[in-house]
mmCIF file with all atom_site columns, C-alpha atoms in Angstrom:
data_model
loop_
_atom_site.group_PDB
_atom_site.id
_atom_site.type_symbol
_atom_site.label_atom_id
_atom_site.label_alt_id
_atom_site.label_comp_id
_atom_site.label_asym_id
_atom_site.label_entity_id
_atom_site.label_seq_id
_atom_site.pdbx_PDB_ins_code
_atom_site.Cartn_x
_atom_site.Cartn_y
_atom_site.Cartn_z
_atom_site.occupancy
_atom_site.B_iso_or_equiv
_atom_site.pdbx_formal_charge
_atom_site.auth_seq_id
_atom_site.auth_comp_id
_atom_site.auth_asym_id
_atom_site.auth_atom_id
_atom_site.pdbx_PDB_model_num
ATOM 1   C CA . MET A 1 1   ? -26.657 -1.223  -10.675 1.00 0.00 ? 1   MET A CA 1
ATOM 2   C CA . GLU A 1 2   ? -24.393 -4.186  -11.305 1.00 0.00 ? 2   GLU A CA 1
ATOM 3   C CA . LYS A 1 3   ? -24.568 -6.816  -8.619  1.00 0.00 ? 3   LYS A CA 1
ATOM 4   C CA . THR A 1 4   ? -21.595 -9.053  -9.411  1.00 0.00 ? 4   THR A CA 1
ATOM 5   C CA . PHE A 1 5   ? -18.728 -9.091  -6.969  1.00 0.00 ? 5   PHE A CA 1
ATOM 6   C CA . HIS A 1 6   ? -16.178 -8.163  -9.434  1.00 0.00 ? 6   HIS A CA 1
ATOM 7   C CA . MET A 1 7   ? -18.096 -5.001  -10.500 1.00 0.00 ? 7   MET A CA 1
ATOM 8   C CA . LEU A 1 8   ? -18.878 -4.051  -6.865  1.00 0.00 ? 8   LEU A CA 1
ATOM 9   C CA . LEU A 1 9   ? -15.189 -4.440  -5.890  1.00 0.00 ? 9   LEU A CA 1
ATOM 10  C CA . TYR A 1 10  ? -14.132 -2.473  -8.978  1.00 0.00 ? 10  TYR A CA 1
ATOM 11  C CA . ARG A 1 11  ? -16.576 0.328   -8.200  1.00 0.00 ? 11  ARG A CA 1
ATOM 12  C CA . ALA A 1 12  ? -15.482 0.531   -4.574  1.00 0.00 ? 12  ALA A CA 1
ATOM 13  C CA . ALA A 1 13  ? -11.798 0.482   -5.458  1.00 0.00 ? 13  ALA A CA 1
ATOM 14  C CA . HIS A 1 14  ? -12.437 3.191   -8.119  1.00 0.00 ? 14  HIS A CA 1
ATOM 15  C CA . ALA A 1 15  ? -14.222 5.401   -5.654  1.00 0.00 ? 15  ALA A CA 1
ATOM 16  C CA . GLU A 1 16  ? -11.441 4.998   -3.137  1.00 0.00 ? 16  GLU A CA 1
ATOM 17  C CA . ARG A 1 17  ? -8.850  5.916   -5.781  1.00 0.00 ? 17  ARG A CA 1
ATOM 18  C CA . ASN A 1 18  ? -10.876 8.971   -6.837  1.00 0.00 ? 18  ASN A CA 1
ATOM 19  C CA . TYR A 1 19  ? -11.136 10.072  -3.176  1.00 0.00 ? 19  TYR A CA 1
ATOM 20  C CA . LEU A 1 20  ? -7.427  9.670   -2.322  1.00 0.00 ? 20  LEU A CA 1
ATOM 21  C CA . ARG A 1 21  ? -5.712  10.633  -5.663  1.00 0.00 ? 21  ARG A CA 1
ATOM 22  C CA . PRO A 1 22  ? -5.967  14.343  -5.235  1.00 0.00 ? 22  PRO A CA 1
ATOM 23  C CA . TYR A 1 23  ? -4.029  14.166  -1.889  1.00 0.00 ? 23  TYR A CA 1
ATOM 24  C CA . LEU A 1 24  ? -1.050  12.467  -3.570  1.00 0.00 ? 24  LEU A CA 1
ATOM 25  C CA . ALA A 1 25  ? 0.104   15.563  -5.455  1.00 0.00 ? 25  ALA A CA 1
ATOM 26  C CA . ALA A 1 26  ? -0.660  17.825  -2.448  1.00 0.00 ? 26  ALA A CA 1
ATOM 27  C CA . ILE A 1 27  ? 1.577   15.741  -0.339  1.00 0.00 ? 27  ILE A CA 1
ATOM 28  C CA . GLY A 1 28  ? 4.277   15.353  -2.997  1.00 0.00 ? 28  GLY A CA 1
ATOM 29  C CA . LEU A 1 29  ? 3.700   11.623  -3.657  1.00 0.00 ? 29  LEU A CA 1
ATOM 30  C CA . GLU A 1 30  ? 3.249   9.545   -6.643  1.00 0.00 ? 30  GLU A CA 1
ATOM 31  C CA . VAL A 1 31  ? 0.999   6.519   -7.268  1.00 0.00 ? 31  VAL A CA 1
ATOM 32  C CA . GLY A 1 32  ? 2.342   3.466   -5.408  1.00 0.00 ? 32  GLY A CA 1
ATOM 33  C CA . GLN A 1 33  ? 4.655   5.395   -3.115  1.00 0.00 ? 33  GLN A CA 1
ATOM 34  C CA . PRO A 1 34  ? 2.333   5.579   -0.013  1.00 0.00 ? 34  PRO A CA 1
ATOM 35  C CA . LYS A 1 35  ? 2.313   1.769   0.312   1.00 0.00 ? 35  LYS A CA 1
ATOM 36  C CA . MET A 1 36  ? 6.139   1.723   0.214   1.00 0.00 ? 36  MET A CA 1
ATOM 37  C CA . LEU A 1 37  ? 6.344   4.445   2.879   1.00 0.00 ? 37  LEU A CA 1
ATOM 38  C CA . GLY A 1 38  ? 3.771   2.507   5.070   1.00 0.00 ? 38  GLY A CA 1
ATOM 39  C CA . TYR A 1 39  ? 5.764   -0.646  4.841   1.00 0.00 ? 39  TYR A CA 1
ATOM 40  C CA . LEU A 1 40  ? 8.960   1.142   5.796   1.00 0.00 ? 40  LEU A CA 1
ATOM 41  C CA . GLU A 1 41  ? 7.164   2.971   8.661   1.00 0.00 ? 41  GLU A CA 1
ATOM 42  C CA . SER A 1 42  ? 5.907   -0.362  10.050  1.00 0.00 ? 42  SER A CA 1
ATOM 43  C CA . ASN A 1 43  ? 8.866   -2.606  9.382   1.00 0.00 ? 43  ASN A CA 1
ATOM 44  C CA . GLY A 1 44  ? 11.945  -0.254  9.456   1.00 0.00 ? 44  GLY A CA 1
ATOM 45  C CA . PRO A 1 45  ? 14.860  -0.424  7.014   1.00 0.00 ? 45  PRO A CA 1
ATOM 46  C CA . CYS A 1 46  ? 14.664  -3.328  4.555   1.00 0.00 ? 46  CYS A CA 1
ATOM 47  C CA . ARG A 1 47  ? 16.091  -4.653  1.324   1.00 0.00 ? 47  ARG A CA 1
ATOM 48  C CA . GLN A 1 48  ? 14.546  -3.735  -1.951  1.00 0.00 ? 48  GLN A CA 1
ATOM 49  C CA . SER A 1 49  ? 13.754  -7.361  -2.695  1.00 0.00 ? 49  SER A CA 1
ATOM 50  C CA . GLN A 1 50  ? 11.615  -7.490  0.546   1.00 0.00 ? 50  GLN A CA 1
ATOM 51  C CA . LEU A 1 51  ? 9.439   -4.647  -0.846  1.00 0.00 ? 51  LEU A CA 1
ATOM 52  C CA . ALA A 1 52  ? 9.087   -6.423  -4.225  1.00 0.00 ? 52  ALA A CA 1
ATOM 53  C CA . ASP A 1 53  ? 8.158   -9.717  -2.449  1.00 0.00 ? 53  ASP A CA 1
ATOM 54  C CA . TYR A 1 54  ? 5.692   -8.159  -0.095  1.00 0.00 ? 54  TYR A CA 1
ATOM 55  C CA . PHE A 1 55  ? 3.862   -6.157  -2.672  1.00 0.00 ? 55  PHE A CA 1
ATOM 56  C CA . ASP A 1 56  ? 4.236   -8.802  -5.392  1.00 0.00 ? 56  ASP A CA 1
ATOM 57  C CA . ILE A 1 57  ? 5.890   -6.249  -7.728  1.00 0.00 ? 57  ILE A CA 1
ATOM 58  C CA . ASP A 1 58  ? 8.657   -6.636  -10.225 1.00 0.00 ? 58  ASP A CA 1
ATOM 59  C CA . SER A 1 59  ? 12.013  -5.670  -8.702  1.00 0.00 ? 59  SER A CA 1
ATOM 60  C CA . ALA A 1 60  ? 12.690  -3.279  -11.654 1.00 0.00 ? 60  ALA A CA 1
ATOM 61  C CA . ALA A 1 61  ? 9.426   -1.459  -10.924 1.00 0.00 ? 61  ALA A CA 1
ATOM 62  C CA . VAL A 1 62  ? 10.358  -1.162  -7.242  1.00 0.00 ? 62  VAL A CA 1
ATOM 63  C CA . SER A 1 63  ? 13.837  0.109   -8.234  1.00 0.00 ? 63  SER A CA 1
ATOM 64  C CA . ARG A 1 64  ? 12.264  2.773   -10.414 1.00 0.00 ? 64  ARG A CA 1
ATOM 65  C CA . MET A 1 65  ? 9.876   3.865   -7.631  1.00 0.00 ? 65  MET A CA 1
ATOM 66  C CA . LEU A 1 66  ? 12.722  3.957   -5.076  1.00 0.00 ? 66  LEU A CA 1
ATOM 67  C CA . ASP A 1 67  ? 14.868  6.044   -7.375  1.00 0.00 ? 67  ASP A CA 1
ATOM 68  C CA . SER A 1 68  ? 12.047  8.671   -7.539  1.00 0.00 ? 68  SER A CA 1
ATOM 69  C CA . MET A 1 69  ? 11.427  8.466   -3.825  1.00 0.00 ? 69  MET A CA 1
ATOM 70  C CA . GLU A 1 70  ? 15.152  9.009   -3.077  1.00 0.00 ? 70  GLU A CA 1
ATOM 71  C CA . LYS A 1 71  ? 15.267  12.000  -5.455  1.00 0.00 ? 71  LYS A CA 1
ATOM 72  C CA . SER A 1 72  ? 12.280  13.494  -3.544  1.00 0.00 ? 72  SER A CA 1
ATOM 73  C CA . GLY A 1 73  ? 14.094  12.975  -0.263  1.00 0.00 ? 73  GLY A CA 1
ATOM 74  C CA . LEU A 1 74  ? 11.489  10.482  1.061   1.00 0.00 ? 74  LEU A CA 1
ATOM 75  C CA . ILE A 1 75  ? 13.850  7.630   1.510   1.00 0.00 ? 75  ILE A CA 1
ATOM 76  C CA . THR A 1 76  ? 17.609  6.926   1.623   1.00 0.00 ? 76  THR A CA 1
ATOM 77  C CA . ARG A 1 77  ? 19.587  3.804   0.757   1.00 0.00 ? 77  ARG A CA 1
ATOM 78  C CA . ARG A 1 78  ? 22.592  2.692   2.588   1.00 0.00 ? 78  ARG A CA 1
ATOM 79  C CA . PRO A 1 79  ? 24.808  -0.428  2.465   1.00 0.00 ? 79  PRO A CA 1
ATOM 80  C CA . SER A 1 80  ? 23.697  -3.281  4.603   1.00 0.00 ? 80  SER A CA 1
ATOM 81  C CA . GLU A 1 81  ? 26.229  -4.048  7.422   1.00 0.00 ? 81  GLU A CA 1
ATOM 82  C CA . SER A 1 82  ? 25.531  -7.790  7.112   1.00 0.00 ? 82  SER A CA 1
ATOM 83  C CA . ASN A 1 83  ? 25.629  -8.041  3.345   1.00 0.00 ? 83  ASN A CA 1
ATOM 84  C CA . ARG A 1 84  ? 27.656  -5.560  1.407   1.00 0.00 ? 84  ARG A CA 1
ATOM 85  C CA . ARG A 1 85  ? 26.032  -6.580  -1.902  1.00 0.00 ? 85  ARG A CA 1
ATOM 86  C CA . CYS A 1 86  ? 22.690  -5.162  -0.946  1.00 0.00 ? 86  CYS A CA 1
ATOM 87  C CA . ASN A 1 87  ? 21.342  -1.858  0.235   1.00 0.00 ? 87  ASN A CA 1
ATOM 88  C CA . LEU A 1 88  ? 18.840  -1.108  2.910   1.00 0.00 ? 88  LEU A CA 1
ATOM 89  C CA . VAL A 1 89  ? 15.920  1.254   2.162   1.00 0.00 ? 89  VAL A CA 1
ATOM 90  C CA . GLU A 1 90  ? 15.027  3.604   4.972   1.00 0.00 ? 90  GLU A CA 1
ATOM 91  C CA . LEU A 1 91  ? 12.495  6.364   5.591   1.00 0.00 ? 91  LEU A CA 1
ATOM 92  C CA . THR A 1 92  ? 13.758  9.978   5.954   1.00 0.00 ? 92  THR A CA 1
ATOM 93  C CA . ALA A 1 93  ? 12.016  12.439  8.265   1.00 0.00 ? 93  ALA A CA 1
ATOM 94  C CA . LYS A 1 94  ? 10.322  13.857  5.206   1.00 0.00 ? 94  LYS A CA 1
ATOM 95  C CA . GLY A 1 95  ? 9.127   10.410  4.159   1.00 0.00 ? 95  GLY A CA 1
ATOM 96  C CA . ARG A 1 96  ? 7.726   9.721   7.632   1.00 0.00 ? 96  ARG A CA 1
ATOM 97  C CA . GLU A 1 97  ? 5.899   13.085  7.660   1.00 0.00 ? 97  GLU A CA 1
ATOM 98  C CA . ALA A 1 98  ? 4.426   12.522  4.224   1.00 0.00 ? 98  ALA A CA 1
ATOM 99  C CA . TYR A 1 99  ? 3.275   9.047   5.275   1.00 0.00 ? 99  TYR A CA 1
ATOM 100 C CA . HIS A 1 100 ? 1.548   10.386  8.406   1.00 0.00 ? 100 HIS A CA 1
ATOM 101 C CA . ILE A 1 101 ? -0.317  12.957  6.334   1.00 0.00 ? 101 ILE A CA 1
ATOM 102 C CA . TRP A 1 102 ? -1.284  10.320  3.833   1.00 0.00 ? 102 TRP A CA 1
ATOM 103 C CA . LYS A 1 103 ? -2.429  8.019   6.676   1.00 0.00 ? 103 LYS A CA 1
ATOM 104 C CA . SER A 1 104 ? -4.745  10.749  8.063   1.00 0.00 ? 104 SER A CA 1
ATOM 105 C CA . HIS A 1 105 ? -6.441  11.012  4.629   1.00 0.00 ? 105 HIS A CA 1
ATOM 106 C CA . CYS A 1 106 ? -6.803  7.270   4.538   1.00 0.00 ? 106 CYS A CA 1
ATOM 107 C CA . GLN A 1 107 ? -8.496  7.415   7.976   1.00 0.00 ? 107 GLN A CA 1
ATOM 108 C CA . GLU A 1 108 ? -10.919 10.014  6.615   1.00 0.00 ? 108 GLU A CA 1
ATOM 109 C CA . LEU A 1 109 ? -11.639 7.731   3.733   1.00 0.00 ? 109 LEU A CA 1
ATOM 110 C CA . GLU A 1 110 ? -12.326 4.726   6.095   1.00 0.00 ? 110 GLU A CA 1
ATOM 111 C CA . ASP A 1 111 ? -14.621 6.879   8.242   1.00 0.00 ? 111 ASP A CA 1
ATOM 112 C CA . ILE A 1 112 ? -16.618 7.689   5.067   1.00 0.00 ? 112 ILE A CA 1
ATOM 113 C CA . MET A 1 113 ? -16.476 4.207   3.664   1.00 0.00 ? 113 MET A CA 1
ATOM 114 C CA . LEU A 1 114 ? -17.631 2.470   6.797   1.00 0.00 ? 114 LEU A CA 1
ATOM 115 C CA . GLN A 1 115 ? -20.390 4.857   7.887   1.00 0.00 ? 115 GLN A CA 1
ATOM 116 C CA . GLY A 1 116 ? -23.186 2.878   9.410   1.00 0.00 ? 116 GLY A CA 1
ATOM 117 C CA . PHE A 1 117 ? -21.065 -0.315  9.867   1.00 0.00 ? 117 PHE A CA 1
ATOM 118 C CA . THR A 1 118 ? -21.078 -1.795  13.397  1.00 0.00 ? 118 THR A CA 1
ATOM 119 C CA . PRO A 1 119 ? -17.743 -2.802  14.940  1.00 0.00 ? 119 PRO A CA 1
ATOM 120 C CA . GLU A 1 120 ? -18.603 -6.470  14.355  1.00 0.00 ? 120 GLU A CA 1
ATOM 121 C CA . GLU A 1 121 ? -19.430 -5.673  10.629  1.00 0.00 ? 121 GLU A CA 1
ATOM 122 C CA . ARG A 1 122 ? -16.150 -3.855  10.244  1.00 0.00 ? 122 ARG A CA 1
ATOM 123 C CA . THR A 1 123 ? -14.329 -6.875  11.550  1.00 0.00 ? 123 THR A CA 1
ATOM 124 C CA . GLN A 1 124 ? -16.211 -9.243  9.348   1.00 0.00 ? 124 GLN A CA 1
ATOM 125 C CA . PHE A 1 125 ? -15.643 -6.987  6.245   1.00 0.00 ? 125 PHE A CA 1
ATOM 126 C CA . ALA A 1 126 ? -11.893 -6.941  6.966   1.00 0.00 ? 126 ALA A CA 1
ATOM 127 C CA . SER A 1 127 ? -11.899 -10.719 7.339   1.00 0.00 ? 127 SER A CA 1
ATOM 128 C CA . PHE A 1 128 ? -13.821 -11.143 4.059   1.00 0.00 ? 128 PHE A CA 1
ATOM 129 C CA . LEU A 1 129 ? -11.403 -8.893  2.104   1.00 0.00 ? 129 LEU A CA 1
ATOM 130 C CA . SER A 1 130 ? -8.425  -10.674 3.612   1.00 0.00 ? 130 SER A CA 1
ATOM 131 C CA . ARG A 1 131 ? -9.905  -14.044 2.555   1.00 0.00 ? 131 ARG A CA 1
ATOM 132 C CA . VAL A 1 132 ? -10.419 -12.695 -1.012  1.00 0.00 ? 132 VAL A CA 1
ATOM 133 C CA . TYR A 1 133 ? -6.761  -11.614 -1.202  1.00 0.00 ? 133 TYR A CA 1
ATOM 134 C CA . HIS A 1 134 ? -5.572  -15.033 0.206   1.00 0.00 ? 134 HIS A CA 1
ATOM 135 C CA . ASN A 1 135 ? -7.779  -16.829 -2.366  1.00 0.00 ? 135 ASN A CA 1
ATOM 136 C CA . PHE A 1 136 ? -6.077  -14.951 -5.200  1.00 0.00 ? 136 PHE A CA 1
ATOM 137 C CA . ARG A 1 137 ? -2.649  -15.607 -3.771  1.00 0.00 ? 137 ARG A CA 1
ATOM 138 C CA . ALA A 1 138 ? -3.344  -19.310 -3.455  1.00 0.00 ? 138 ALA A CA 1
ATOM 139 C CA . GLU A 1 139 ? -4.686  -19.413 -6.998  1.00 0.00 ? 139 GLU A CA 1
ATOM 140 C CA . LYS A 1 140 ? -1.586  -17.654 -8.343  1.00 0.00 ? 140 LYS A CA 1
ATOM 141 C CA . GLU A 1 141 ? 0.802   -20.013 -6.442  1.00 0.00 ? 141 GLU A CA 1
ATOM 142 C CA . GLU A 1 142 ? -1.028  -23.098 -7.892  1.00 0.00 ? 142 GLU A CA 1
ATOM 143 C CA . LYS A 1 143 ? -0.437  -21.954 -11.459 1.00 0.00 ? 143 LYS A CA 1
#
């Protein structure tokens, strides 16, 4: 088995996707939508640009994803009271329900993924992954 970090991360991410992907269609979601629902669940209504900035995604890609989510009844868009030039994206009851179902599947995945890890190891692992992400962000900002 490959022992390089990039291959270990790739294999773990691939296994995670393979575990979760079948649940997407069953819930009525598409790739990328659960993270948007999660952000809206945690942060409440927001501007499309906030989603693009947070997830480091092109605004046009976010717009296409939101169009699909709106057609599916997962989100609504309404004019901002403070700035009429922008809309606020908001979860619907259907979107909130879909996210909670998704979140339960993610918890199942974490239970499987972290079997045998002590609470301290789980905390360390989360810290390491967070540091990896911040290292990538810092490198990107330097370029």
